[in-house]
mmCIF file of C-alpha atoms in Angstrom:
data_model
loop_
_atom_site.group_PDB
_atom_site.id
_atom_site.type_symbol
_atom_site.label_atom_id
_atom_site.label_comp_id
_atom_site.label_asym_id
_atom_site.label_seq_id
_atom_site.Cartn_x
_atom_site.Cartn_y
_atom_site.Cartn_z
ATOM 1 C CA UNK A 1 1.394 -45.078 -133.204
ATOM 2 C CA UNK A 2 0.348 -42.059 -135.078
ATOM 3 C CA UNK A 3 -3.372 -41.940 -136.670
ATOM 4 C CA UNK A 4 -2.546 -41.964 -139.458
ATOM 5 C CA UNK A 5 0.166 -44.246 -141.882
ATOM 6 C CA UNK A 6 -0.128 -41.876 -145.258
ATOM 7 C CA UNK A 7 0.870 -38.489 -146.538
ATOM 8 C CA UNK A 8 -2.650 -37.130 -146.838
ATOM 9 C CA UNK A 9 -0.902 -34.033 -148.982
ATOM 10 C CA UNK A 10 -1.437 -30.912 -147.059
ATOM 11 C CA UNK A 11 0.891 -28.668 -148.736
ATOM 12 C CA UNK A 12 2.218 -24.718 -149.151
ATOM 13 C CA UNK A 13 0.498 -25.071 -152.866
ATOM 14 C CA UNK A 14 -2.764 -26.991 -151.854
ATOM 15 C CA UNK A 15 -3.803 -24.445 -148.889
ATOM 16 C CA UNK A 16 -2.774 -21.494 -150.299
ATOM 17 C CA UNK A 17 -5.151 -22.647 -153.590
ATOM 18 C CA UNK A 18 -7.958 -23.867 -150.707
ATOM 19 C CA UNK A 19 -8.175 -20.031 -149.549
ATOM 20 C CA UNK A 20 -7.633 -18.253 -152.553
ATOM 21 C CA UNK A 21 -10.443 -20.403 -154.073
ATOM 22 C CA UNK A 22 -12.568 -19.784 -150.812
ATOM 23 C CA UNK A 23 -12.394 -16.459 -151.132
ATOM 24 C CA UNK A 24 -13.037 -16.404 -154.686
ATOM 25 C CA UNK A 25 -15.951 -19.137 -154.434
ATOM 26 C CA UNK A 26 -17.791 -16.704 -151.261
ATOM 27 C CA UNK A 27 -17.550 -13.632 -153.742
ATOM 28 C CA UNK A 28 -19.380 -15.333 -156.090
ATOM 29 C CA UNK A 29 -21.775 -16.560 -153.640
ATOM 30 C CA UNK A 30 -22.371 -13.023 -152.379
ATOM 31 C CA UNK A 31 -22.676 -12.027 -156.140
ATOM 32 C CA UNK A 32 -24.970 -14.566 -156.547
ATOM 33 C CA UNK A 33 -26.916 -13.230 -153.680
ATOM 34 C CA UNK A 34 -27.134 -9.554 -154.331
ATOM 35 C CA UNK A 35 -28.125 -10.470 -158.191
ATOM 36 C CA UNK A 36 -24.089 -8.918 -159.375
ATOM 37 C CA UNK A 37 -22.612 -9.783 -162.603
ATOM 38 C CA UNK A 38 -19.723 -7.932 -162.042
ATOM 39 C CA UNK A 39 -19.555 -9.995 -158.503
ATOM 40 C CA UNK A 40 -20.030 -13.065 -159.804
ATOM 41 C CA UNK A 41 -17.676 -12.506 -162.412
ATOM 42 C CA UNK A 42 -14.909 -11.429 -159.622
ATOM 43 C CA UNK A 43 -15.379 -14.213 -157.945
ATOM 44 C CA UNK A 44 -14.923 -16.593 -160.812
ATOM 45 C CA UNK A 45 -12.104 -14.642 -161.560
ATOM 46 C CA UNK A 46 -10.408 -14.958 -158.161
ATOM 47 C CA UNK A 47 -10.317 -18.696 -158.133
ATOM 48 C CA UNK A 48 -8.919 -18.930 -161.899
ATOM 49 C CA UNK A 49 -6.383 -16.913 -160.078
ATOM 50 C CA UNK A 50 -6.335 -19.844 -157.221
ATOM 51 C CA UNK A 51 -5.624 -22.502 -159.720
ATOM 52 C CA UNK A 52 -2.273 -20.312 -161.435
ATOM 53 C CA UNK A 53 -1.076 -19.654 -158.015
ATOM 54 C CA UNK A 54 -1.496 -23.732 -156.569
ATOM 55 C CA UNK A 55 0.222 -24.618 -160.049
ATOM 56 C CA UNK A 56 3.057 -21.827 -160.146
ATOM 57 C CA UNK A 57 4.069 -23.086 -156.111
ATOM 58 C CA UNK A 58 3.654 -26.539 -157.186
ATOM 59 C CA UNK A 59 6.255 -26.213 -160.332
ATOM 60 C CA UNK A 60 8.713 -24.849 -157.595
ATOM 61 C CA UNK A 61 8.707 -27.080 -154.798
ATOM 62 C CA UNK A 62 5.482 -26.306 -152.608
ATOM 63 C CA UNK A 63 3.470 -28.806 -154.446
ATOM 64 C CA UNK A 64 4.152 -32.578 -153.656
ATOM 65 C CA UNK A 65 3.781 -35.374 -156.652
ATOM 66 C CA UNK A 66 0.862 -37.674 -156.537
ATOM 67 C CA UNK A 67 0.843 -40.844 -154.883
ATOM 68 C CA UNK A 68 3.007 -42.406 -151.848
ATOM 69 C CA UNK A 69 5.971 -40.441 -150.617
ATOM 70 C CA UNK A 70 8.654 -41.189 -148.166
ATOM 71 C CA UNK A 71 7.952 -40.133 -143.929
ATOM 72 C CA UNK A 72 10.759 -37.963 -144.362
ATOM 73 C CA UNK A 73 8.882 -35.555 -147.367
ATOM 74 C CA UNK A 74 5.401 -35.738 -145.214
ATOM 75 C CA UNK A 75 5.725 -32.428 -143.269
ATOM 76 C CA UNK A 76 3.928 -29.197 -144.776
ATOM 77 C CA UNK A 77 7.139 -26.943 -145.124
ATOM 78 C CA UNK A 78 9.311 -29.515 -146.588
ATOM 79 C CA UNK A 79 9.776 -28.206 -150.431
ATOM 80 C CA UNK A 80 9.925 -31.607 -153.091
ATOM 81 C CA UNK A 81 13.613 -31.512 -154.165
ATOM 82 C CA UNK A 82 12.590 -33.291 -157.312
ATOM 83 C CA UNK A 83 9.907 -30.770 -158.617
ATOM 84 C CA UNK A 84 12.296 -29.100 -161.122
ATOM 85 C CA UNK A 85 12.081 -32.449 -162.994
ATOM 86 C CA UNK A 86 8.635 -32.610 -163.087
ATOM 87 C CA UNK A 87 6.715 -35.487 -161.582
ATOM 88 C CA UNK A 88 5.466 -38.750 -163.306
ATOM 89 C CA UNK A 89 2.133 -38.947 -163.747
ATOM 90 C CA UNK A 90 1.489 -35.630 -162.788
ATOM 91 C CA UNK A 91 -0.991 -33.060 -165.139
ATOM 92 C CA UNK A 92 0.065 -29.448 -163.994
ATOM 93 C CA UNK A 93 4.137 -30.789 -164.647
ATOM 94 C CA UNK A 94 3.170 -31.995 -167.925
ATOM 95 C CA UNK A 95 1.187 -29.267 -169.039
ATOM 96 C CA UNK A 96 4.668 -27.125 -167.520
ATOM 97 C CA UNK A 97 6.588 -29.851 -170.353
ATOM 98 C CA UNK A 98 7.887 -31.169 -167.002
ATOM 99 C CA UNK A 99 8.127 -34.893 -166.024
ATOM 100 C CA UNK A 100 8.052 -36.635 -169.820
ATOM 101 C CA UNK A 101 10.344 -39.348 -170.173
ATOM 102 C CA UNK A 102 13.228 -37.469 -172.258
ATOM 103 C CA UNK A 103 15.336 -41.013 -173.258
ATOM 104 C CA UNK A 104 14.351 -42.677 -175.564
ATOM 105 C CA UNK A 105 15.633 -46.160 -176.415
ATOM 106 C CA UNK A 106 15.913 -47.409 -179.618
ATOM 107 C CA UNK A 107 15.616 -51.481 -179.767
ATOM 108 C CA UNK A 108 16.991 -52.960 -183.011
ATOM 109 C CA UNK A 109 15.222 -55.876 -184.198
ATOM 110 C CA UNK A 110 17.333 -58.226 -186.401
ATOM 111 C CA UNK A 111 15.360 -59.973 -189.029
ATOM 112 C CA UNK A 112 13.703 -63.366 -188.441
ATOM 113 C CA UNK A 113 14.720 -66.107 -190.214
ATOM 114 C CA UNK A 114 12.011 -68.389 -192.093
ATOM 115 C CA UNK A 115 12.557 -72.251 -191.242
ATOM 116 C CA UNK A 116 12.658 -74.319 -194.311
ATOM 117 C CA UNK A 117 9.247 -75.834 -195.427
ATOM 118 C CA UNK A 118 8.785 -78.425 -193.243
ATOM 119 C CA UNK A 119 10.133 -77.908 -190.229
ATOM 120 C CA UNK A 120 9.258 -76.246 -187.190
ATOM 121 C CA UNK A 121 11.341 -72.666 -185.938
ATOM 122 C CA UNK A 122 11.572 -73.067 -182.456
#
């Protein structure tokens, strides 16, 4: 039995983020350091650039939606077939204006009839 019975999420978009940001986060640190603005400022600059990159792989298929997936999506260089269509419950595909619910029903509700005075409507 394996040690584990979950997708923990390790994907092409989360690791590539995880060392962009590293990078980014030790520049700073060394900036930080060495008293540097324009360090520090590098650094910060270099993980904003980790967050585009995790959300640009995640909008095309290196990112995996949140939540339970099936055994057969778990493996790191599987792409997510349904990542064009956005994923529910998922910020970075909404702010993308992926994954919003595009039909929308229209219920008609007929009028309710009044019982006469005196009597119960049931």
């Amino acid at each position: 039995m394996s040690a584990h019975q979950y997708d923990e999420g390790h994907t092409v978009a989360g690791w590539t983020g995880f060392g962009i940001a590293t990078v980014g986060t030790t520049v700073a640190g060394v900036g930080m350091c060495v008293v540097s603005a324009p360090l520090i400022g590098g650094g910060l600059g270099i993980v904003a650039v980790s967050v585009l990159v995790t959300w640009v792989l995640h909008l095309t298929g290196w990112g995996k939606p949140p939540g339970r997936r099936d055994r057969a999506q778990w493996g790191m260089r599987v792409r997510d077939p349904l990542a064009r269509a956005g994923h529910a419950g998922c910020v970075g595909c909404r702010l993308a204006g992926r994954g919003r619910e595009q039909v929308v029903e229209e219920y008609a509700i007929a009028p309710r009839e009044s019982a006469p005075a005196g009597e119960t409507a049931g």
